[in-house]
Structure formats: structure tokens, C-alpha cells
Amino acid sequence: MESIRCFHATLGVFVRLHDHFGTGRQPARRGMMSLKGETIMRKLVLGLALASSALASPAFARDDSWYVEADAGAMKVEDSEALNGQVVLSNHDGYDFGGIVGYDFGGFRLESEVSYRRAYNDSVDFGGQTFTNPQGHADALSFMVNGLLDFGPDDGLQGFVGGGVGVARAKYFINAGGTGGNGPAVAVNDSDTGFAWQALAGIRAPISDHVDVGLKYRFFNADKVDLVAADGTAARTRFRSHSILGTLSYNFGGAAPVEEAAPPPPPPPPPP
């Protein structure tokens, strides 16, 4: 904004010089060439005034503002191993969704996020056997604080990268195998809460002054998930997933900078 003030001051000096040398101070020497040169000079001054007004236009509204966001999409859980690989759980593709409240500082965003993801069981390997389509699922509910760096124009396609830390409750429900009334070979219905972290990257673009749409990748990781099976066996595993999410966000708009008023056009020269 300081550069705009300097530009206007320079433009004012230019206008005053034009008035001094281009008005009727030398009427005897004014001719057709003088009138033509004066017309060109006036057009140049007016063009510079309009250009300075364009330079003083306000920034895009998403900077320095609060925003809310909804995310939803598909998720893939990596295989979960326990008991040194004696038990390996594979899951079908699942879903991931969540909500965000954040603040855009302009180039950097800070946000709080709650999200939930779930995938149903596909197979369990245990004791040299593979049990297909076991009953149950794996899910995780997380509460995270994220930091994101934005790059690209605010009024066009913009990219971002970042990450987050927080807590997550990971839960496993598995009921597989077992015949003759002996119960399932693998029976787990337990959860654990602990530290979690994630990495984020994506793109977004505005569709109005306050609404953005985007595409986000999320790598989510919760280590040291301690579980107890139905027979009392303790086991440790991890919940790790990859998600592709569509995003829809609404920003509440920041305070627009005060526009500098363009200087008035120079007065018309007196008649020769």
C-alpha cells in the first residue's frame, strides 16, 4: 500500500508540471503541435490514474479469515500385523470423512480437525490358515491439529502441503474361523487411544468469493495400538491408512484493505 501512496504522489507532481508547462503561460507560441501534445499528455495522465486505481484493488477475501471445511472420500487401510506377524488382517477399501475449523493467515493455515474412517474385514491370516470375509471391521476416530503451507494464487488453482498431530481411538472387531462349537480362531473386539499423526497434500480452487472446492490426500498413522483378544491374549498393532478426499470449504472473509482514492484528473487547460 505504501508503494501506491508513492505512485500517487509522483502522479500529482507530474500533473502539476503538466499544468505549469502545458497551460496558457506561453500563448503566443501555442500552435497546432502544442495542442496535440497537450491532448496526448492529458490521456497519459488519465491512463496512469486508472492504472493506479487497479493496483490498489483489495486482496482476495480468504486471507486473514476463519473457515470451515467438510471432507469425504475413499480410504485404503494397510495390513495390520500382530504377534510378530502371526496374525495379519487385510481390509476392503473403506471410507473417510471429517470436518475442520481453521484460520487462514495468508500463505499458512492452522486448523483443528475431527475425522472418522472405517474399512470392513477382507481376510485374516492366522496359524498358517487364511480366513476370508471374517466378520467385523477396523476404524479410527481422530482429533488433530494441522498446519498447512499454501502456494499459488488465491484467486486461482492453489496447492498446499502440511501435516498434523493429535490423538486417535483405533478399534478392531474380528470374528473369524472356528468350527464345532470351539469358538472363532481369531476373536478381537477392542480399542485403544493414543498419539497419531498425518501428512496432507492437495489442491483447491475458489468457485466464489467465499467457497472453495478441492482434492486432498491424507496419510494417517496411529502406532502402538494395544489390544486384548477374547482369550486374553495381548497384542500390539498399528492403524495406517491412505485417503483421497473431496473437500468443500467456506471462508468468512477477512478485512479488506482500505482502497486509496485515485487523484482527480487535471483541470482542462484554458483556451488559447
Coordinates of C-alpha atoms in Angstrom, one line a residue:
M1 CA 0.0 0.0 0.0
E2 CA 3.0 2.3 0.6
S3 CA 4.1 1.9 -2.9
I4 CA 0.6 3.0 -4.1
R5 CA 0.9 6.2 -2.0
C6 CA 4.3 7.0 -3.6
F7 CA 2.8 6.4 -7.0
H8 CA 0.0 8.8 -6.4
A9 CA 2.4 11.4 -5.0
T10 CA 4.6 11.1 -8.1
L11 CA 1.5 11.3 -10.3
G12 CA 0.4 14.5 -8.5
V13 CA 3.8 16.1 -9.2
F14 CA 3.5 15.0 -12.8
V15 CA 0.1 16.7 -13.1
R16 CA 1.3 19.9 -11.6
L17 CA 4.2 20.1 -14.0
H18 CA 1.8 19.5 -16.9
D19 CA -0.4 22.3 -15.7
H20 CA 2.6 24.6 -15.4
F21 CA 4.2 24.0 -18.7
G22 CA 1.2 22.9 -20.7
T23 CA -1.4 25.6 -20.0
G24 CA -1.6 29.2 -21.2
R25 CA 1.7 30.5 -19.9
Q26 CA 3.1 30.9 -23.4
P27 CA 0.0 31.7 -25.5
A28 CA 2.0 33.3 -28.3
R29 CA 3.9 30.1 -29.1
R30 CA 1.0 27.7 -28.8
G31 CA 0.0 26.2 -32.1
M32 CA -1.4 23.0 -33.5
M33 CA 1.5 20.8 -32.4
S34 CA 1.2 22.2 -28.9
L35 CA -2.5 21.4 -28.7
K36 CA -1.9 17.9 -30.0
G37 CA 0.9 17.3 -27.5
E38 CA -1.2 18.6 -24.7
T39 CA -4.1 16.1 -25.6
I40 CA -1.6 13.2 -25.6
M41 CA -0.3 14.3 -22.2
R42 CA -3.8 14.5 -20.7
K43 CA -4.6 11.0 -21.9
L44 CA -1.4 9.7 -20.4
V45 CA -2.1 11.2 -17.1
L46 CA -5.7 9.8 -17.0
G47 CA -4.4 6.4 -18.0
L48 CA -1.8 6.4 -15.2
A49 CA -4.5 7.4 -12.7
L50 CA -6.7 4.5 -13.8
A51 CA -3.8 2.1 -13.6
S52 CA -3.0 3.2 -10.0
S53 CA -6.6 2.5 -9.0
A54 CA -6.3 -1.0 -10.4
L55 CA -3.1 -1.6 -8.4
A56 CA -5.0 -0.5 -5.2
S57 CA -7.7 -3.2 -5.6
P58 CA -8.3 -5.3 -2.4
A59 CA -6.8 -8.7 -1.7
F60 CA -8.8 -11.9 -2.1
A61 CA -11.2 -12.5 0.9
R62 CA -9.9 -15.9 2.0
D63 CA -6.7 -14.3 3.6
D64 CA -6.9 -13.4 7.3
S65 CA -10.2 -15.2 7.8
W66 CA -11.8 -18.1 9.6
Y67 CA -13.1 -21.0 7.5
V68 CA -15.0 -24.3 7.9
E69 CA -14.4 -27.4 5.7
A70 CA -16.0 -30.8 5.1
D71 CA -14.0 -33.7 3.7
A72 CA -15.2 -37.1 2.4
G73 CA -13.7 -39.8 0.2
A74 CA -12.2 -43.3 -0.2
M75 CA -9.6 -44.9 2.1
K76 CA -7.3 -47.9 1.9
V77 CA -6.0 -49.4 5.2
E78 CA -2.6 -51.1 5.2
D79 CA -2.5 -54.7 6.5
S80 CA -2.5 -54.8 10.3
E81 CA 0.0 -57.3 11.8
A82 CA 0.2 -58.5 15.4
L83 CA 2.1 -61.1 17.5
N84 CA 5.2 -60.8 15.3
G85 CA 3.3 -61.5 12.1
Q86 CA 1.3 -64.5 13.4
V87 CA -1.9 -62.6 12.8
V88 CA -2.4 -60.4 9.7
L89 CA -5.6 -58.6 8.9
S90 CA -6.5 -57.3 5.5
N91 CA -9.4 -54.9 4.9
H92 CA -11.6 -53.9 2.0
D93 CA -11.4 -50.4 0.7
G94 CA -13.3 -48.1 3.1
Y95 CA -14.4 -44.5 3.6
D96 CA -13.0 -41.5 5.4
F97 CA -14.8 -38.2 6.3
G98 CA -14.4 -35.3 8.6
G99 CA -14.9 -31.7 9.5
I100 CA -12.4 -28.8 10.0
V101 CA -12.4 -25.3 11.6
G102 CA -9.4 -23.3 10.6
Y103 CA -7.8 -19.8 10.2
D104 CA -6.0 -18.7 7.1
F105 CA -3.1 -16.3 7.9
G106 CA -2.3 -15.9 4.2
G107 CA 0.3 -18.4 3.0
F108 CA -0.1 -20.5 6.2
R109 CA -3.2 -22.1 7.7
L110 CA -3.8 -23.6 11.2
E111 CA -6.8 -25.9 11.7
S112 CA -8.5 -28.3 14.1
E113 CA -9.9 -31.4 12.6
V114 CA -12.1 -34.3 13.6
S115 CA -12.4 -37.3 11.3
Y116 CA -13.6 -40.9 11.1
R117 CA -12.5 -43.7 8.9
R118 CA -13.7 -47.4 8.6
A119 CA -13.0 -50.4 6.5
Y120 CA -14.6 -53.9 6.7
N121 CA -12.5 -57.0 7.0
D122 CA -11.4 -58.9 3.9
S123 CA -9.3 -61.8 5.3
V124 CA -7.3 -62.9 8.3
D125 CA -4.1 -65.0 8.2
F126 CA -3.6 -67.0 11.4
G127 CA -1.7 -70.2 12.2
G128 CA -1.0 -70.9 8.6
Q129 CA -4.6 -70.5 7.6
T130 CA -6.4 -67.8 5.7
F131 CA -10.0 -67.0 6.8
T132 CA -11.8 -65.0 4.1
N133 CA -14.6 -62.4 4.8
P134 CA -14.3 -62.5 8.6
Q135 CA -17.0 -60.6 10.5
G136 CA -16.0 -57.2 11.7
H137 CA -14.1 -54.0 10.7
A138 CA -11.3 -51.7 11.6
D139 CA -12.0 -48.0 12.3
A140 CA -10.3 -44.9 13.8
L141 CA -11.7 -41.7 15.2
S142 CA -9.2 -38.9 15.4
F143 CA -8.8 -35.3 16.7
M144 CA -6.0 -33.5 15.0
V145 CA -4.3 -30.0 14.8
N146 CA -2.9 -29.3 11.3
G147 CA -0.5 -26.8 9.8
L148 CA -0.6 -26.2 6.1
L149 CA 1.5 -24.1 3.7
D150 CA -0.2 -22.7 0.6
F151 CA 1.4 -21.9 -2.7
G152 CA -0.2 -20.4 -5.8
P153 CA -2.6 -17.5 -6.4
D154 CA -5.5 -17.0 -4.0
D155 CA -7.9 -16.3 -6.9
G156 CA -6.9 -19.5 -8.9
L157 CA -5.7 -23.0 -8.6
Q158 CA -3.7 -23.3 -5.3
G159 CA -1.7 -26.2 -3.9
F160 CA -0.9 -27.0 -0.3
V161 CA 1.2 -29.4 1.9
G162 CA 1.3 -29.9 5.6
G163 CA 0.7 -32.3 8.4
G164 CA -1.0 -32.7 11.8
V165 CA -0.7 -34.3 15.2
G166 CA -3.3 -35.4 17.7
V167 CA -5.0 -38.4 19.3
A168 CA -6.9 -41.2 17.8
R169 CA -9.0 -44.1 19.0
A170 CA -8.4 -47.2 16.8
K171 CA -10.8 -50.1 17.1
Y172 CA -10.6 -53.7 15.7
F173 CA -13.5 -56.1 15.6
I174 CA -12.6 -59.5 14.2
N175 CA -14.6 -62.8 14.3
A176 CA -13.0 -65.4 12.1
G177 CA -12.7 -69.2 11.9
G178 CA -13.7 -71.8 14.4
T179 CA -15.8 -74.9 13.9
G180 CA -17.6 -77.5 16.1
G181 CA -18.6 -75.1 18.8
N182 CA -14.9 -74.3 19.7
G183 CA -15.4 -70.6 19.0
P184 CA -13.6 -68.5 16.4
A185 CA -9.9 -68.9 15.8
V186 CA -9.5 -65.1 16.0
A187 CA -11.8 -63.1 18.2
V188 CA -11.0 -59.5 18.9
N189 CA -13.3 -56.6 19.9
D190 CA -11.2 -54.0 21.5
S191 CA -9.9 -50.4 21.0
D192 CA -7.0 -48.2 22.2
T193 CA -6.4 -44.5 22.2
G194 CA -3.1 -42.9 21.7
F195 CA -0.9 -40.5 19.7
A196 CA -1.5 -40.1 15.9
W197 CA 0.0 -38.1 13.1
Q198 CA -0.8 -37.4 9.5
A199 CA 0.7 -35.9 6.3
L200 CA -1.5 -33.9 3.9
A201 CA -1.2 -32.5 0.4
G202 CA -3.7 -31.3 -2.2
I203 CA -5.1 -28.6 -4.4
R204 CA -8.1 -26.2 -4.1
A205 CA -9.7 -23.5 -6.2
P206 CA -12.4 -20.9 -5.5
I207 CA -15.8 -21.1 -7.1
S208 CA -17.0 -17.9 -5.4
D209 CA -15.6 -15.2 -3.1
H210 CA -16.3 -17.5 -0.1
V211 CA -16.5 -21.1 -1.4
D212 CA -13.6 -23.4 -2.4
V213 CA -13.6 -26.9 -3.7
G214 CA -10.5 -29.2 -3.7
L215 CA -8.9 -32.6 -3.7
K216 CA -6.8 -33.8 -0.7
Y217 CA -4.5 -36.8 0.0
R218 CA -4.2 -37.9 3.6
F219 CA -1.6 -40.4 5.1
F220 CA -2.8 -41.3 8.6
N221 CA -0.8 -43.2 11.1
A222 CA -1.6 -44.5 14.7
D223 CA 1.2 -46.6 16.1
K224 CA 1.2 -48.7 19.2
V225 CA -2.4 -49.8 19.2
D226 CA -2.6 -52.3 22.1
L227 CA -5.5 -54.8 22.0
V228 CA -6.6 -57.8 24.1
A229 CA -8.3 -60.7 22.3
A230 CA -11.3 -62.6 23.6
D231 CA -9.0 -65.3 25.1
G232 CA -6.9 -62.7 27.0
T233 CA -4.0 -62.6 24.6
A234 CA -2.4 -59.2 24.4
A235 CA -1.3 -57.9 21.0
R236 CA 0.1 -54.7 19.5
T237 CA -0.6 -53.4 16.0
R238 CA -0.9 -50.1 14.1
F239 CA -3.6 -48.4 12.1
R240 CA -2.2 -46.9 8.9
S241 CA -4.3 -45.6 6.0
H242 CA -4.3 -43.6 2.7
S243 CA -7.2 -41.5 1.7
I244 CA -8.3 -39.4 -1.3
L245 CA -10.8 -36.8 -0.2
G246 CA -13.0 -34.3 -1.9
T247 CA -13.2 -31.0 0.0
L248 CA -15.7 -28.2 0.3
S249 CA -14.8 -25.1 2.4
Y250 CA -16.4 -21.8 3.2
N251 CA -14.3 -18.8 4.4
F252 CA -15.9 -16.0 6.3
G253 CA -13.8 -13.3 4.6
G254 CA -11.1 -11.1 6.1
A255 CA -10.9 -7.3 6.4
A256 CA -10.3 -5.9 3.0
P257 CA -7.6 -3.2 2.9
V258 CA -8.7 0.4 2.5
E259 CA -8.6 1.5 -1.1
E260 CA -6.6 4.6 -1.9
A261 CA -8.7 7.1 -3.8
A262 CA -7.3 8.0 -7.2
P263 CA -6.3 11.7 -7.6
P264 CA -8.7 13.8 -9.5
P265 CA -8.0 14.3 -13.2
P266 CA -6.2 17.6 -14.0
P267 CA -8.3 20.6 -14.9
P268 CA -8.7 21.4 -18.6
P269 CA -6.3 24.0 -20.0
P270 CA -7.6 27.4 -20.6
P271 CA -8.4 28.3 -24.2
P272 CA -5.6 29.7 -26.2

